[in-house]
Amino acid sequence: MAKLAVDGGSPVRKTLLPYGRQSIDDDDIRAVVDVLRSDWITTGPKVAEFERALADYTGARFGVAYSSGTAALHGATFAAGLGPGDEVITSPLTFVASANCALYVGATPVFADVRDDTLTIDAARVAERITTRTRAIIPVDFAGQPADLDEITALAARHGAVVIEDAAHSLGATYRSRRVGTLASMTVFSTHPVKHITTGEGGVVTTDDERLAERLRRFRNHGITSDARARQEAGSWFYEMVDLGYNYRLSDMQCALGISQLRKLDGWLARRREIASRYTDALSTLAGIVTPVVRNDRTSAWHLYVVRVRREVNGISRDEVFRALRAENIGVNVHYIPVTWHPYYRARGHHPGECAVADAAYSELISLPIFPAMTDGDVEDVLTAVRKVVDRYVRA
Ligand SMILES: *Cc1c(COP(=O)(O)O)cnc(C)c1O
């Protein structure tokens, strides 16, 4: 049996394969350079063009671009009118921004545990956490699979709450034959380089509600009613600040990149699906490894490929598998440390044990590399390394 790199053997790969990375081609570079040579490098024609293209892709009426997915989440909690005294229910198994966006507007995040199979928020647990103060629910489409949106939107409607879908993982995913972007009152995407398309940093909120779209646009521009280009075109200097907004604008340089990237999204999604099904075919029979569950009424956009390492089967912990795979130069990662475990949240009264299903999952999760530019050889390297590490430990 091959000696593990962690024990001094030679690694499966010579250099580290990252868990995710962007794909940038000559068309992308040309699109950005064209903007650099033009009159507007920020808040020019490319912003509206990118917003239109992304909204059209999802089927939503409006898209509003932000400087990051996190800023876009902040915009969404602001546009929803959330504030002090309001409670916002979200998932504990997510990136901290999903909950921080409630704190930014003075609202209180409340965590409802996840389902054990899909690791998306459990609608039954959400129902238990609803109070008279609940004003919003923020489901997270974990790893790319849409959450139980029909159940969640029905619950929200019954209690007068708004649904803000954190779709940072799920651009291009579908739920009961509908595209993500049209399923919630507001849907938030991220265009960080590890996500499906990139603008360097960036985010977009989609909505069908014109009033929300207007509030979202103002909030990213200091709460001011018009932008500089609109004033220039109208030959006017007058503007008014009506909300306390921020400078959360996405530049034309970035939007040009986004427009160019979006043209390639369908091909990239297909490649992600291909990699995921190769992993599932190869790993679902491996003792001690549990492959991801996708329910048959939805499709995943496969932002992440997350497996669970069952200690009771192979006797090794996730941490050992993680270290051994990293030593083989496979850039595995862990998504996520539950939000309730972070010191900032503990200081607010949250704690491990608060969401038992998420906590148990966290101790077993490993994200394998998945991104469109991975070659078949890269995929096989990951599988070789996983088999090597698991075989070394399993005493079947
Ligand atoms: C990436 C991500 C965000 C934040 O997006 P940024 O563009 O990095 O600010 C929010 N929520 C989830 C679940 C994410 O994965």
PDB file of N, CA, C and O and ligand atoms in Angstrom, residues 67-73 93-99 140-142 166-169 188-195 200-203 303-304 335-336, ligand 1:
ATOM      1  N   SER A  67     -20.914  45.757  -4.437  1.00  0.00           N
ATOM      2  CA  SER A  67     -19.466  45.573  -4.406  1.00  0.00           C
ATOM      3  C   SER A  67     -19.034  44.215  -3.858  1.00  0.00           C
ATOM      4  O   SER A  67     -17.887  43.816  -4.023  1.00  0.00           O
ATOM      5  N   SER A  68     -19.939  43.504  -3.192  1.00  0.00           N
ATOM      6  CA  SER A  68     -19.658  42.132  -2.734  1.00  0.00           C
ATOM      7  C   SER A  68     -20.988  41.455  -2.428  1.00  0.00           C
ATOM      8  O   SER A  68     -22.025  42.140  -2.308  1.00  0.00           O
ATOM      9  N   GLY A  69     -20.945  40.145  -2.276  1.00  0.00           N
ATOM     10  CA  GLY A  69     -22.148  39.426  -1.870  1.00  0.00           C
ATOM     11  C   GLY A  69     -22.576  39.852  -0.474  1.00  0.00           C
ATOM     12  O   GLY A  69     -23.771  39.933  -0.169  1.00  0.00           O
ATOM     13  N   THR A  70     -21.600  40.140   0.371  1.00  0.00           N
ATOM     14  CA  THR A  70     -21.881  40.579   1.735  1.00  0.00           C
ATOM     15  C   THR A  70     -22.594  41.931   1.729  1.00  0.00           C
ATOM     16  O   THR A  70     -23.594  42.125   2.443  1.00  0.00           O
ATOM     17  N   ALA A  71     -22.105  42.863   0.916  1.00  0.00           N
ATOM     18  CA  ALA A  71     -22.760  44.173   0.779  1.00  0.00           C
ATOM     19  C   ALA A  71     -24.175  43.984   0.226  1.00  0.00           C
ATOM     20  O   ALA A  71     -25.116  44.678   0.646  1.00  0.00           O
ATOM     21  N   ALA A  72     -24.332  43.039  -0.697  1.00  0.00           N
ATOM     22  CA  ALA A  72     -25.648  42.771  -1.287  1.00  0.00           C
ATOM     23  C   ALA A  72     -26.608  42.231  -0.223  1.00  0.00           C
ATOM     24  O   ALA A  72     -27.795  42.601  -0.194  1.00  0.00           O
ATOM     25  N   LEU A  73     -26.117  41.378   0.666  1.00  0.00           N
ATOM     26  CA  LEU A  73     -26.954  40.888   1.775  1.00  0.00           C
ATOM     27  C   LEU A  73     -27.349  42.042   2.693  1.00  0.00           C
ATOM     28  O   LEU A  73     -28.491  42.119   3.158  1.00  0.00           O
ATOM     29  N   LEU A  93     -25.178  26.651   9.333  1.00  0.00           N
ATOM     30  CA  LEU A  93     -24.119  26.025   8.534  1.00  0.00           C
ATOM     31  C   LEU A  93     -23.900  26.844   7.264  1.00  0.00           C
ATOM     32  O   LEU A  93     -24.331  26.481   6.175  1.00  0.00           O
ATOM     33  N   THR A  94     -23.234  27.986   7.444  1.00  0.00           N
ATOM     34  CA  THR A  94     -23.048  28.918   6.338  1.00  0.00           C
ATOM     35  C   THR A  94     -21.868  29.820   6.628  1.00  0.00           C
ATOM     36  O   THR A  94     -21.292  29.789   7.723  1.00  0.00           O
ATOM     37  N   PHE A  95     -21.543  30.621   5.629  1.00  0.00           N
ATOM     38  CA  PHE A  95     -20.547  31.657   5.832  1.00  0.00           C
ATOM     39  C   PHE A  95     -21.172  32.740   6.721  1.00  0.00           C
ATOM     40  O   PHE A  95     -22.373  33.016   6.625  1.00  0.00           O
ATOM     41  N   VAL A  96     -20.361  33.337   7.564  1.00  0.00           N
ATOM     42  CA  VAL A  96     -20.870  34.278   8.577  1.00  0.00           C
ATOM     43  C   VAL A  96     -21.699  35.434   8.003  1.00  0.00           C
ATOM     44  O   VAL A  96     -22.564  35.980   8.698  1.00  0.00           O
ATOM     45  N   ALA A  97     -21.468  35.796   6.738  1.00  0.00           N
ATOM     46  CA  ALA A  97     -22.182  36.939   6.159  1.00  0.00           C
ATOM     47  C   ALA A  97     -23.698  36.741   6.149  1.00  0.00           C
ATOM     48  O   ALA A  97     -24.454  37.715   6.241  1.00  0.00           O
ATOM     49  N   SER A  98     -24.153  35.470   6.046  1.00  0.00           N
ATOM     50  CA  SER A  98     -25.604  35.194   6.017  1.00  0.00           C
ATOM     51  C   SER A  98     -26.293  35.683   7.285  1.00  0.00           C
ATOM     52  O   SER A  98     -27.469  36.048   7.258  1.00  0.00           O
ATOM     53  N   ALA A  99     -25.577  35.654   8.404  1.00  0.00           N
ATOM     54  CA  ALA A  99     -26.130  36.107   9.687  1.00  0.00           C
ATOM     55  C   ALA A  99     -25.714  37.546   9.993  1.00  0.00           C
ATOM     56  O   ALA A  99     -26.495  38.325  10.536  1.00  0.00           O
ATOM     57  N   VAL A 140     -30.154  29.363   3.065  1.00  0.00           N
ATOM     58  CA  VAL A 140     -28.883  29.322   2.339  1.00  0.00           C
ATOM     59  C   VAL A 140     -28.893  28.080   1.454  1.00  0.00           C
ATOM     60  O   VAL A 140     -29.185  26.978   1.923  1.00  0.00           O
ATOM     61  N   ASP A 141     -28.584  28.257   0.182  1.00  0.00           N
ATOM     62  CA  ASP A 141     -28.589  27.121  -0.759  1.00  0.00           C
ATOM     63  C   ASP A 141     -27.259  26.388  -0.652  1.00  0.00           C
ATOM     64  O   ASP A 141     -26.383  26.509  -1.516  1.00  0.00           O
ATOM     65  N   PHE A 142     -27.121  25.623   0.422  1.00  0.00           N
ATOM     66  CA  PHE A 142     -25.832  25.015   0.772  1.00  0.00           C
ATOM     67  C   PHE A 142     -25.221  24.194  -0.364  1.00  0.00           C
ATOM     68  O   PHE A 142     -25.875  23.305  -0.913  1.00  0.00           O
ATOM     69  N   ASP A 166     -30.096  33.362   0.353  1.00  0.00           N
ATOM     70  CA  ASP A 166     -28.652  33.488   0.159  1.00  0.00           C
ATOM     71  C   ASP A 166     -28.263  32.446  -0.888  1.00  0.00           C
ATOM     72  O   ASP A 166     -28.115  31.260  -0.589  1.00  0.00           O
ATOM     73  N   ALA A 167     -28.137  32.938  -2.128  1.00  0.00           N
ATOM     74  CA  ALA A 167     -27.862  32.071  -3.275  1.00  0.00           C
ATOM     75  C   ALA A 167     -26.411  32.221  -3.744  1.00  0.00           C
ATOM     76  O   ALA A 167     -26.110  32.017  -4.912  1.00  0.00           O
ATOM     77  N   ALA A 168     -25.535  32.557  -2.806  1.00  0.00           N
ATOM     78  CA  ALA A 168     -24.112  32.708  -3.148  1.00  0.00           C
ATOM     79  C   ALA A 168     -23.546  31.422  -3.759  1.00  0.00           C
ATOM     80  O   ALA A 168     -22.570  31.469  -4.503  1.00  0.00           O
ATOM     81  N   HIS A 169     -24.177  30.260  -3.427  1.00  0.00           N
ATOM     82  CA  HIS A 169     -23.681  28.979  -3.941  1.00  0.00           C
ATOM     83  C   HIS A 169     -24.477  28.470  -5.143  1.00  0.00           C
ATOM     84  O   HIS A 169     -24.131  27.421  -5.681  1.00  0.00           O
ATOM     85  N   VAL A 188     -29.821  36.733  -3.272  1.00  0.00           N
ATOM     86  CA  VAL A 188     -28.500  37.361  -3.236  1.00  0.00           C
ATOM     87  C   VAL A 188     -27.441  36.407  -3.802  1.00  0.00           C
ATOM     88  O   VAL A 188     -27.301  35.273  -3.333  1.00  0.00           O
ATOM     89  N   PHE A 189     -26.720  36.899  -4.801  1.00  0.00           N
ATOM     90  CA  PHE A 189     -25.630  36.135  -5.415  1.00  0.00           C
ATOM     91  C   PHE A 189     -24.296  36.797  -5.076  1.00  0.00           C
ATOM     92  O   PHE A 189     -24.247  37.996  -4.800  1.00  0.00           O
ATOM     93  N   SER A 190     -23.230  36.015  -5.129  1.00  0.00           N
ATOM     94  CA  SER A 190     -21.877  36.543  -4.944  1.00  0.00           C
ATOM     95  C   SER A 190     -21.082  36.277  -6.218  1.00  0.00           C
ATOM     96  O   SER A 190     -21.266  35.241  -6.855  1.00  0.00           O
ATOM     97  N   THR A 191     -20.200  37.215  -6.570  1.00  0.00           N
ATOM     98  CA  THR A 191     -19.327  36.990  -7.731  1.00  0.00           C
ATOM     99  C   THR A 191     -17.856  37.028  -7.292  1.00  0.00           C
ATOM    100  O   THR A 191     -16.985  37.489  -8.016  1.00  0.00           O
ATOM    101  N   HIS A 192     -17.619  36.524  -6.092  1.00  0.00           N
ATOM    102  CA  HIS A 192     -16.256  36.288  -5.607  1.00  0.00           C
ATOM    103  C   HIS A 192     -15.602  35.218  -6.501  1.00  0.00           C
ATOM    104  O   HIS A 192     -16.307  34.349  -7.032  1.00  0.00           O
ATOM    105  N   PRO A 193     -14.284  35.237  -6.662  1.00  0.00           N
ATOM    106  CA  PRO A 193     -13.621  34.286  -7.581  1.00  0.00           C
ATOM    107  C   PRO A 193     -13.909  32.794  -7.363  1.00  0.00           C
ATOM    108  O   PRO A 193     -13.811  32.018  -8.317  1.00  0.00           O
ATOM    109  N   VAL A 194     -14.241  32.360  -6.165  1.00  0.00           N
ATOM    110  CA  VAL A 194     -14.548  30.927  -6.015  1.00  0.00           C
ATOM    111  C   VAL A 194     -15.989  30.600  -6.415  1.00  0.00           C
ATOM    112  O   VAL A 194     -16.344  29.424  -6.506  1.00  0.00           O
ATOM    113  N   LYS A 195     -16.818  31.608  -6.642  1.00  0.00           N
ATOM    114  CA  LYS A 195     -18.224  31.342  -6.977  1.00  0.00           C
ATOM    115  C   LYS A 195     -18.375  31.063  -8.486  1.00  0.00           C
ATOM    116  O   LYS A 195     -17.388  30.954  -9.197  1.00  0.00           O
ATOM    117  N   GLY A 200     -14.209  39.700  -9.634  1.00  0.00           N
ATOM    118  CA  GLY A 200     -13.167  40.015  -8.651  1.00  0.00           C
ATOM    119  C   GLY A 200     -13.796  39.947  -7.272  1.00  0.00           C
ATOM    120  O   GLY A 200     -13.708  38.940  -6.580  1.00  0.00           O
ATOM    121  N   GLU A 201     -14.429  41.018  -6.849  1.00  0.00           N
ATOM    122  CA  GLU A 201     -15.368  41.021  -5.733  1.00  0.00           C
ATOM    123  C   GLU A 201     -16.689  41.477  -6.336  1.00  0.00           C
ATOM    124  O   GLU A 201     -16.701  42.228  -7.309  1.00  0.00           O
ATOM    125  N   GLY A 202     -17.789  41.074  -5.745  1.00  0.00           N
ATOM    126  CA  GLY A 202     -19.065  41.571  -6.257  1.00  0.00           C
ATOM    127  C   GLY A 202     -20.238  40.729  -5.796  1.00  0.00           C
ATOM    128  O   GLY A 202     -20.066  39.631  -5.246  1.00  0.00           O
ATOM    129  N   GLY A 203     -21.427  41.267  -6.013  1.00  0.00           N
ATOM    130  CA  GLY A 203     -22.661  40.566  -5.671  1.00  0.00           C
ATOM    131  C   GLY A 203     -23.815  41.188  -6.427  1.00  0.00           C
ATOM    132  O   GLY A 203     -23.680  42.293  -6.962  1.00  0.00           O
ATOM    133  N   HIS A 303     -21.559  24.444  -6.363  1.00  0.00           N
ATOM    134  CA  HIS A 303     -20.474  25.342  -5.931  1.00  0.00           C
ATOM    135  C   HIS A 303     -19.443  24.546  -5.150  1.00  0.00           C
ATOM    136  O   HIS A 303     -18.239  24.727  -5.309  1.00  0.00           O
ATOM    137  N   LEU A 304     -19.939  23.655  -4.289  1.00  0.00           N
ATOM    138  CA  LEU A 304     -19.055  22.815  -3.476  1.00  0.00           C
ATOM    139  C   LEU A 304     -19.447  21.356  -3.653  1.00  0.00           C
ATOM    140  O   LEU A 304     -20.607  21.047  -3.932  1.00  0.00           O
ATOM    141  N   HIS A 335     -16.468  23.481   4.936  1.00  0.00           N
ATOM    142  CA  HIS A 335     -17.591  24.431   4.869  1.00  0.00           C
ATOM    143  C   HIS A 335     -18.755  23.855   5.658  1.00  0.00           C
ATOM    144  O   HIS A 335     -19.341  22.894   5.203  1.00  0.00           O
ATOM    145  N   TYR A 336     -19.052  24.356   6.806  1.00  0.00           N
ATOM    146  CA  TYR A 336     -18.521  25.535   7.469  1.00  0.00           C
ATOM    147  C   TYR A 336     -18.371  25.257   8.958  1.00  0.00           C
ATOM    148  O   TYR A 336     -19.072  24.403   9.495  1.00  0.00           O
TER     149      TYR A 336
HETATM  150  C1  LIG B   1     -19.456  33.823  -0.568  1.00  0.00           C
HETATM  151  C2  LIG B   1     -20.628  33.868   0.324  1.00  0.00           C
HETATM  152  C3  LIG B   1     -21.198  35.067   0.784  1.00  0.00           C
HETATM  153  C4  LIG B   1     -20.539  36.402   0.650  1.00  0.00           C
HETATM  154  O1  LIG B   1     -20.134  36.762  -0.569  1.00  0.00           O
HETATM  155  P1  LIG B   1     -18.878  37.742  -0.765  1.00  0.00           P
HETATM  156  O2  LIG B   1     -19.040  38.123  -2.191  1.00  0.00           O
HETATM  157  O3  LIG B   1     -17.639  36.956  -0.500  1.00  0.00           O
HETATM  158  O4  LIG B   1     -19.037  38.910   0.147  1.00  0.00           O
HETATM  159  C5  LIG B   1     -22.380  35.009   1.493  1.00  0.00           C
HETATM  160  N1  LIG B   1     -22.961  33.844   1.791  1.00  0.00           N
HETATM  161  C6  LIG B   1     -22.430  32.675   1.411  1.00  0.00           C
HETATM  162  C7  LIG B   1     -23.142  31.415   1.768  1.00  0.00           C
HETATM  163  C8  LIG B   1     -21.236  32.647   0.695  1.00  0.00           C
HETATM  164  O5  LIG B   1     -20.708  31.464   0.332  1.00  0.00           O
END
